[in-house]
Short mmCIF file of C-alpha atoms in Angstrom, two decimals:
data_model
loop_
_atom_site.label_atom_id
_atom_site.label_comp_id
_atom_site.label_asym_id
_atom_site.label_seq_id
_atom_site.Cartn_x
_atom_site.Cartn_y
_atom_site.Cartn_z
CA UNK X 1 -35.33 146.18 15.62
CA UNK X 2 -32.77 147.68 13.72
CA UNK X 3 -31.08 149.45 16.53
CA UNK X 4 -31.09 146.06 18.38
CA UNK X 5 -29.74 144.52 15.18
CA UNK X 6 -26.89 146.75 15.13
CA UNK X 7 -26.27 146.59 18.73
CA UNK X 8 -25.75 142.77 18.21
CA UNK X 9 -23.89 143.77 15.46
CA UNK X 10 -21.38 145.75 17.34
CA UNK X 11 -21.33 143.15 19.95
CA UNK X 12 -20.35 140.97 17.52
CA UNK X 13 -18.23 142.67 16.36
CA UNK X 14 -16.20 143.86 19.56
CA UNK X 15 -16.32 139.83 20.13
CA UNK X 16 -14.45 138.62 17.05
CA UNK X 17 -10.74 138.47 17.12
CA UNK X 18 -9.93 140.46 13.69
CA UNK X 19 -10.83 143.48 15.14
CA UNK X 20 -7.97 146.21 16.40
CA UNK X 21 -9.36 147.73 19.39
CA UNK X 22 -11.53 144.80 20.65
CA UNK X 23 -8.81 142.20 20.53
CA UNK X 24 -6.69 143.46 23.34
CA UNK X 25 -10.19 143.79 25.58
CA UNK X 26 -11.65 140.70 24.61
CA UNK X 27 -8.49 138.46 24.65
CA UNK X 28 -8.35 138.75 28.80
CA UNK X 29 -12.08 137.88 28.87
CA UNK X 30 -11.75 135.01 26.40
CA UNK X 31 -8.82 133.60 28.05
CA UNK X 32 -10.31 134.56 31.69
CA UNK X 33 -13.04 132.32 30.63
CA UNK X 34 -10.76 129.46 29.18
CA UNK X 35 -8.94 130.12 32.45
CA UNK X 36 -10.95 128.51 34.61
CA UNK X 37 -10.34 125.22 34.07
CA UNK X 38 -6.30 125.28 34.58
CA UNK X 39 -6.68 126.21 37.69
CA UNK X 40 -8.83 123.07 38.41
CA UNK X 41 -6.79 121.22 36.28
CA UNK X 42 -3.81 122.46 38.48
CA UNK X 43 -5.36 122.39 41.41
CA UNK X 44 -5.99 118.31 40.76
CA UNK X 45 -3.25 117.53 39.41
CA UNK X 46 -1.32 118.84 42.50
CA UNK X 47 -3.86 117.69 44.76
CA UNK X 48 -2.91 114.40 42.94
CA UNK X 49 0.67 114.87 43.04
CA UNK X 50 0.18 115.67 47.34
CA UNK X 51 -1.49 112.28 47.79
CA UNK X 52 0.93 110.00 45.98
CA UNK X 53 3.39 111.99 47.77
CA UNK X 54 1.43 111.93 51.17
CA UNK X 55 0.85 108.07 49.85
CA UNK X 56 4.79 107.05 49.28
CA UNK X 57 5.56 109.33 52.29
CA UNK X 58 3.07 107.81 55.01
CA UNK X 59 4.00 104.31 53.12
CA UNK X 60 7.20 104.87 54.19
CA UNK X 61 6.49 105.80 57.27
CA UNK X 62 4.16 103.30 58.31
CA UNK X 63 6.85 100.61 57.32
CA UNK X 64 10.06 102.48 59.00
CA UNK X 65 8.44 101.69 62.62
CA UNK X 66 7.85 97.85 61.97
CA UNK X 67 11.77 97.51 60.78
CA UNK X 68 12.98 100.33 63.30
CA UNK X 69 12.71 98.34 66.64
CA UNK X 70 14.05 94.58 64.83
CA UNK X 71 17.49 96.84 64.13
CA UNK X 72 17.56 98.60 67.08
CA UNK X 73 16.61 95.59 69.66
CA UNK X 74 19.13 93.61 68.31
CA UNK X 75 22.14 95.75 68.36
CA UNK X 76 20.59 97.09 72.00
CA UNK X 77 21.65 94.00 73.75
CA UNK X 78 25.15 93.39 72.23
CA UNK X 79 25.56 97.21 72.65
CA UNK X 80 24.82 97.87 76.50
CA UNK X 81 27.56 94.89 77.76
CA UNK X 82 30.35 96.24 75.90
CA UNK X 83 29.38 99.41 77.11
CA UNK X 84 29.35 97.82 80.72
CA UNK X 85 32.42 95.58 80.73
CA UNK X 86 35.11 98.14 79.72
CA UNK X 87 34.29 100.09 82.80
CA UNK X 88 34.70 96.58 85.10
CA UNK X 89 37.94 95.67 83.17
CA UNK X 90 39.53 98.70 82.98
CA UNK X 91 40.11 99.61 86.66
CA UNK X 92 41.36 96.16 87.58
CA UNK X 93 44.45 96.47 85.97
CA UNK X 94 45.16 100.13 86.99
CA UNK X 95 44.13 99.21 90.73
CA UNK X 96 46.35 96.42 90.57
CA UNK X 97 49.30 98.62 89.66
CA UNK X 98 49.60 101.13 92.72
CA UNK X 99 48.75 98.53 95.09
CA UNK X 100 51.82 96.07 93.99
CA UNK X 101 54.30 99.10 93.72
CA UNK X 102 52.60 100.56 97.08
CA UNK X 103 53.99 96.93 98.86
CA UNK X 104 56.58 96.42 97.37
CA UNK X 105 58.92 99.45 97.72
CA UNK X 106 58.53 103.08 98.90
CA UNK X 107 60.24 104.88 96.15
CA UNK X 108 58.36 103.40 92.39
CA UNK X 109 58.12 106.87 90.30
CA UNK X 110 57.24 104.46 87.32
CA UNK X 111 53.74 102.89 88.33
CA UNK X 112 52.10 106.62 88.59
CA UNK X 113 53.29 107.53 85.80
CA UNK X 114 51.68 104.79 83.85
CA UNK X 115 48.13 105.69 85.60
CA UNK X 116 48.58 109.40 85.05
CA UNK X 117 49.59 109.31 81.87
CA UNK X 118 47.20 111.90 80.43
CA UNK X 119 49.36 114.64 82.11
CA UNK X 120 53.04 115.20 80.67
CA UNK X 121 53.25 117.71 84.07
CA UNK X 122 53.07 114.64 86.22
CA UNK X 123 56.26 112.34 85.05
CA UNK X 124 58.81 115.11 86.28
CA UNK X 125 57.39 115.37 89.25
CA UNK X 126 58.48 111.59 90.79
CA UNK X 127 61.27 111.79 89.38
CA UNK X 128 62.63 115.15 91.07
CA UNK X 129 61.34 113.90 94.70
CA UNK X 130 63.87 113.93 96.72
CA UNK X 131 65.11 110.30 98.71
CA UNK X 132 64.76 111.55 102.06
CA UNK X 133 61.09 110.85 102.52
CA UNK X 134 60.14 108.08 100.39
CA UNK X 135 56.96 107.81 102.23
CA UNK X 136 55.47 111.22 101.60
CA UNK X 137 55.22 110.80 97.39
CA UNK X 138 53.25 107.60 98.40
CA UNK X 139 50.69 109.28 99.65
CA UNK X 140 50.64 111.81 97.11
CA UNK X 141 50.85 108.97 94.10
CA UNK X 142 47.87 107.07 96.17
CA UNK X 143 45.61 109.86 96.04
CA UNK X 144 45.96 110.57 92.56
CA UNK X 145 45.52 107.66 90.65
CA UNK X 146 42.13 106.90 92.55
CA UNK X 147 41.12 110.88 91.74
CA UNK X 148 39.86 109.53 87.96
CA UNK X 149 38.60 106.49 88.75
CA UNK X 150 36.74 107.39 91.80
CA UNK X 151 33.65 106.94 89.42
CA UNK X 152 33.80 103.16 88.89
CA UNK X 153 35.21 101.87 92.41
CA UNK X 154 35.94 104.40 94.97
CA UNK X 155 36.20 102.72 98.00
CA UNK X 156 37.93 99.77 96.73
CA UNK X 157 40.88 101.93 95.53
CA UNK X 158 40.65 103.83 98.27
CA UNK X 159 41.19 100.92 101.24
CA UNK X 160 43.75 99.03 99.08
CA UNK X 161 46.56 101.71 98.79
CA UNK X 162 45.47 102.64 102.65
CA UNK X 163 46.15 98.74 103.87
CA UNK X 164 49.66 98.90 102.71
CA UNK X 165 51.00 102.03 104.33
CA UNK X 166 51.75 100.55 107.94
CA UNK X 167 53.46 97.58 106.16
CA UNK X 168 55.86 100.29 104.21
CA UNK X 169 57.01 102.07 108.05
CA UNK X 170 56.94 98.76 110.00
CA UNK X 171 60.01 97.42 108.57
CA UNK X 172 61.56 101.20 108.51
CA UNK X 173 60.94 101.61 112.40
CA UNK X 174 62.42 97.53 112.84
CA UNK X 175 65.52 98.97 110.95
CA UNK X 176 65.97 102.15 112.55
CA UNK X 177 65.75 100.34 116.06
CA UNK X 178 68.05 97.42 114.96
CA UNK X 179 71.52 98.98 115.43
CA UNK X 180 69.97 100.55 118.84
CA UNK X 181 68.70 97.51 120.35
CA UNK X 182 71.55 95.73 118.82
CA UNK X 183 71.36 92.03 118.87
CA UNK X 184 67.99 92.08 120.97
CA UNK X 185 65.92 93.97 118.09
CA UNK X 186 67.27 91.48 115.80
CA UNK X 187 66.07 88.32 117.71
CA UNK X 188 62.93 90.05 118.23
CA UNK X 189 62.44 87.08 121.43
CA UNK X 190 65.42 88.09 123.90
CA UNK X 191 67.79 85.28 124.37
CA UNK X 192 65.20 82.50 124.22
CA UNK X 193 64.55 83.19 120.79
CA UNK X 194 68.17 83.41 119.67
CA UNK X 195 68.82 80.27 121.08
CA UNK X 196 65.37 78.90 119.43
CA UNK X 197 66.85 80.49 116.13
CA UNK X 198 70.01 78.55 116.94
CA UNK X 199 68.56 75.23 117.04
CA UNK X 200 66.81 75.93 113.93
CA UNK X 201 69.67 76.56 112.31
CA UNK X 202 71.47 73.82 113.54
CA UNK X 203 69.12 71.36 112.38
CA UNK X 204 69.60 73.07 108.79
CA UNK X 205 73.07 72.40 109.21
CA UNK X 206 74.06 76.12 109.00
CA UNK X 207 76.42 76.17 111.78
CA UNK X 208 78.00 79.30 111.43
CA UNK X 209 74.83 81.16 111.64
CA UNK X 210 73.76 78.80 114.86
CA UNK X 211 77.25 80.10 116.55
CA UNK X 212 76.76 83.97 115.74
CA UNK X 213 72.86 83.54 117.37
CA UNK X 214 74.23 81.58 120.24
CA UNK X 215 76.68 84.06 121.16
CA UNK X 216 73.73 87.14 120.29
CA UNK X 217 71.30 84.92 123.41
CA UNK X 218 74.44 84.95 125.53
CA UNK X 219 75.02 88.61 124.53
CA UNK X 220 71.33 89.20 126.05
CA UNK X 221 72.04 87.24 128.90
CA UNK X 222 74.89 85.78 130.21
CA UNK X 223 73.24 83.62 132.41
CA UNK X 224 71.16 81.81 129.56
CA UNK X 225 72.83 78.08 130.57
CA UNK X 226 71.18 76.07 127.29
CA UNK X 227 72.81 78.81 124.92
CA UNK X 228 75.93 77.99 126.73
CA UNK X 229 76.59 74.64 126.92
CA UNK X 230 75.15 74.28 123.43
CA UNK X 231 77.85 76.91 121.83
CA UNK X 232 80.14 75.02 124.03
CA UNK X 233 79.40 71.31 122.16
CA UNK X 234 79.68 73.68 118.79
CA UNK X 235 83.06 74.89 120.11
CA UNK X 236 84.21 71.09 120.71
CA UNK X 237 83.33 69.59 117.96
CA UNK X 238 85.23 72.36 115.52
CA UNK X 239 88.13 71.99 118.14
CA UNK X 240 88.33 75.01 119.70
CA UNK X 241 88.96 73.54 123.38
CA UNK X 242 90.44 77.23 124.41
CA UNK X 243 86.89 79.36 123.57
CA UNK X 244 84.93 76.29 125.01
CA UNK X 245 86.77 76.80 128.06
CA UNK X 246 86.55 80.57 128.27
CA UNK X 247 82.82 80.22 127.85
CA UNK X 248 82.39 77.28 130.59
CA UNK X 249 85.08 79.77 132.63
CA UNK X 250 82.04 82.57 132.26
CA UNK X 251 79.84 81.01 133.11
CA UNK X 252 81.16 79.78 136.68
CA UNK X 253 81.88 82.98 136.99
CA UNK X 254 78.62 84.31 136.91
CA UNK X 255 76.84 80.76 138.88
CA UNK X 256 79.02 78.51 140.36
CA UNK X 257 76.05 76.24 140.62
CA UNK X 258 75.95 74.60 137.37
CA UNK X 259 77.66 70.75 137.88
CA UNK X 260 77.14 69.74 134.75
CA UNK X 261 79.31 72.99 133.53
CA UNK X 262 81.52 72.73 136.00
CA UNK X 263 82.06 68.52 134.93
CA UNK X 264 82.50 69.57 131.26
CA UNK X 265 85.03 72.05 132.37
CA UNK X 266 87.06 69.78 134.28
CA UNK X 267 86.75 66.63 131.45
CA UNK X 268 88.37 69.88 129.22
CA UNK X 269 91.21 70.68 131.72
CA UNK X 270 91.69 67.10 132.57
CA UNK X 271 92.34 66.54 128.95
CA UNK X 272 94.53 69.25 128.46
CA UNK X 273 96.84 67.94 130.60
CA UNK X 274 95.20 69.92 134.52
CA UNK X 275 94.08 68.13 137.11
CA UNK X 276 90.13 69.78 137.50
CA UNK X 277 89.82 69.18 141.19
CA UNK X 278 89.13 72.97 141.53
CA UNK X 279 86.67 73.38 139.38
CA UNK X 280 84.81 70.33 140.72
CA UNK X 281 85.23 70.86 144.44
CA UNK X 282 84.08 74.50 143.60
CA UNK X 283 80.50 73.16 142.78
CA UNK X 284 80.66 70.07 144.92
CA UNK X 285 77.83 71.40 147.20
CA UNK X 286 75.70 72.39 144.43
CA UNK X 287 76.11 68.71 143.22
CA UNK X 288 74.74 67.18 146.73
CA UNK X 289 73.90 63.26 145.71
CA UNK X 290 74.74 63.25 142.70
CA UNK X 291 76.68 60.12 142.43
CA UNK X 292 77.93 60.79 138.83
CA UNK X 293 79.53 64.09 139.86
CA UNK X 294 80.91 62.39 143.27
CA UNK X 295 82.77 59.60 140.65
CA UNK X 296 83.80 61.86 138.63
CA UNK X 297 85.72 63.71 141.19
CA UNK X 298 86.90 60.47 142.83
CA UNK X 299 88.53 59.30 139.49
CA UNK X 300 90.05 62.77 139.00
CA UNK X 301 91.91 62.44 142.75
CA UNK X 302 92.52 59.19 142.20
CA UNK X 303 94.96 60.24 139.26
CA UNK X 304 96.83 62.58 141.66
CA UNK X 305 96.84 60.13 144.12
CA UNK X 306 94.92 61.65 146.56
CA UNK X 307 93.34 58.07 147.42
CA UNK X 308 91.65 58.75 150.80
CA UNK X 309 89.54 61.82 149.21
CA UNK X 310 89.12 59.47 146.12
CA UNK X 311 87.71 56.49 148.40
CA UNK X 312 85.34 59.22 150.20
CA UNK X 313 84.13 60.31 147.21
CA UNK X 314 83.80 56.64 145.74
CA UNK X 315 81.99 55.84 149.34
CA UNK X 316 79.68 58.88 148.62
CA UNK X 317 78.65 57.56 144.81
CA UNK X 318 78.04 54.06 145.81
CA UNK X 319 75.21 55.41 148.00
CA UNK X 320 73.58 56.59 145.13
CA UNK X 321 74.04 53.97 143.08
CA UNK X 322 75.15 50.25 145.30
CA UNK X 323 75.04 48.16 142.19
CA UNK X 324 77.76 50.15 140.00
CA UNK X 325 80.58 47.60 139.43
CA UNK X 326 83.36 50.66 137.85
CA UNK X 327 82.53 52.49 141.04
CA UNK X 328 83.45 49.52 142.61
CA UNK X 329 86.65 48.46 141.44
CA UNK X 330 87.40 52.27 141.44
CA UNK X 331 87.24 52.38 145.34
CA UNK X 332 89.34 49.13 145.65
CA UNK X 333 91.92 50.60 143.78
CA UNK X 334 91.94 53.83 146.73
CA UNK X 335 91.83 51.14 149.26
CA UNK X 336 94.33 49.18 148.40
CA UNK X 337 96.48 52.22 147.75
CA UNK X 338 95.82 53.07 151.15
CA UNK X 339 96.79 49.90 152.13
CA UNK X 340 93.28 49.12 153.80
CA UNK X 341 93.55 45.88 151.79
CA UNK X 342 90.37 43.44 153.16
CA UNK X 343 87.79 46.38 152.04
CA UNK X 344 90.13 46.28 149.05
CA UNK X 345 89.31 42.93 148.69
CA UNK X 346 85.50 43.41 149.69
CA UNK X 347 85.51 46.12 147.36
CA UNK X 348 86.77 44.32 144.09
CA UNK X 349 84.37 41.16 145.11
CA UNK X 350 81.52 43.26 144.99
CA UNK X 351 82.60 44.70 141.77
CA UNK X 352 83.23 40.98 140.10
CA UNK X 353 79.59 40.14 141.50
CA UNK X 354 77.59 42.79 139.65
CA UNK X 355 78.93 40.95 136.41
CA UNK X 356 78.65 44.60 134.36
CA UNK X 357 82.47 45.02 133.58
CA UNK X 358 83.68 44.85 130.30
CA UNK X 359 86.18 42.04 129.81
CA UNK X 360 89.08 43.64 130.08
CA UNK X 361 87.99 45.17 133.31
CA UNK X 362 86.83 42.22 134.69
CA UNK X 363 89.32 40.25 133.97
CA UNK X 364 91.66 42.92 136.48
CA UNK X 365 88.57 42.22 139.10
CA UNK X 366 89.79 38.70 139.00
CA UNK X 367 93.34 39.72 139.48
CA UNK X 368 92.75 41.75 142.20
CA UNK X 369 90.77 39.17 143.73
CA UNK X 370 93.16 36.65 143.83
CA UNK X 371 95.66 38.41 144.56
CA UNK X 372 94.21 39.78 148.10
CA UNK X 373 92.88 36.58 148.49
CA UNK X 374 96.11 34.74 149.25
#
């Protein structure tokens, strides 16, 4: 008992804290035992600390997907058409650039340079092209400025500058002919479409360009006969008897079967002081019945007192037209002049019956009439 007393004792002893030796063994083991309990005491208060962490965090969470899609479907649709649009507006206006400067003129340095911008290489280069081919840098300007937008409309921009091309070397190959073709190229329609021009003009009143085409469809072909007895009437009227002349000269020349040339000739010569028996005998057998032309020629031999070729002619008309009372009286006048007075006098009867003189001419008829009559 007493050794188990004393082991207790020492036991105790080695246990209590005033001890030297013991303290520093039994301190550990004391606080190892008192130890235990942090750790669960840490343990839960950071397993509590995880969960209202894990709590506010999955709170979050759970809430961030219920407000997510209301902000992101709502700026979704205003978003895609303005990312849309820009790419629909922003080629129209640099299409529409190149393919006004492409039509309008050959040499436009200033169009690609607003299209190619980006590059500070590409603004010399129009502007040291050379102006002997104008029609080359076209090309080259057309296939650069679709090279970047390609990705929007390719074969828009690609037809549009094409299109214009044959309308930039038409009018180049119309100007290169025009002082080879002369006049002809010009017209574009021969003579018939100078002389169409001509009218055209005329009606606008824009005589002096009607005379210059009217001489270009008589340049084409001398023998155009509307051209020239149109130019004529324009020669007339501005008084220029001598060129009206020439022209009706010409054109003899060239047909002498033209009456109505040949009678506007001879009215000119007659009233220049000539006689015009030439020129209307020249064309008498291209005239045939004509009873106008026949008269005509009559009156004009009747002035040079030629009265038996008058009274043929006069004969000739009235066969053509019996009821002419000028034609009449005309070939009464040769008659009586010839001294072949009672078809004188038949002659001027048959002019007072028709009843178509103007006064003063009919009173003469009755002259005549009575005259012979006695």
């Amino acid at each position: 008992m007493s050794l188990i007393n004393k082991m207790l004792q020492d036991l105790d002893k080695r246990g209590s804290p005033g001890a030297d030796g013991a303290p520093a063994d039994i301190r550990p083991v004391g606080r190892g035992e008192r130890s235990v309990p942090l750790p669960v005491v840490m343990g839960a208060l950071a397993g509590v600390i995880i969960l209202t962490a894990g709590g506010v965090y999955g709170w979050r969470y759970l809430q961030q997907p219920r407000t997510a899609p209301v902000a992101v479907a709502a700026p979704a649709a205003p978003i895609r058409p303005v990312v849309i649009t820009p790419p629909e507006q922003l080629p129209m206006p640099e299409t529409a650039q190149p393919q006004q400067v492409a039509t309008v003129a050959t040499t436009a340095p200033p169009p690609p340079a607003t299209v190619v911008s980006d590059n500070a290489a590409a603004r010399p280069k129009p502007a040291a092209q050379p102006e002997q081919a104008p029609a080359p840098p076209l090309r080259e300007e057309k296939l650069a400025t679709p090279a970047p937008l390609r990705e929007r409309n390719v074969p828009v921009r690609e037809e549009k500058p094409v299109s214009p091309a044959p309308r930039v070397y038409t009018p180049v190959a119309s100007v290169a002919l025009a002082p080879q073709a002369g006049r002809e190229a010009v017209t574009g329609q021969g003579a018939e479409g100078a002389y169409r021009r001509a009218l055209t003009s005329l009606q606008d009143g824009r005589v002096t360009e009607a005379v210059a085409q009217l001489e270009a469809a008589l340049a084409i072909d001398a023998r155009h006969e509307a051209a020239r007895q149109t130019l004529v009437g324009i020669l007339i009227e501005q008084r220029r008897t001598d060129e009206a002349m020439r022209l009706l000269q010409a054109g003899l020349a060239l047909d002498v079967r033209q009456p109505a040339m040949a009678m506007l000739l001879a009215r000119l010569q007659i009233d220049g002081g000539g006689s015009g028996i030439d020129t209307l005998m020249a064309s008498l057998p291209a005239a045939g019945g004509n009873g106008e032309y026949r008269a005509f020629l009559a009156g004009a031999l009747q002035r040079e007192r030629r009265h038996q070729e008058a009274a043929e002619q006069y004969q000739a008309a009235l066969r053509a037209a019996p009821e002419n009372s000028v034609w009449w009286m005309g070939l009464g006048i040769s008659l009586e002049a010839e001294k072949r007075l009672p078809e004188a006098l038949a002659a001027f009867q048959r002019a007072r019956a028709a009843g178509n003189l103007a006064p003063e001419l009919q009173g003469f008829v009755e002259r005549k009439v009575a005259a012979l009559a006695r």
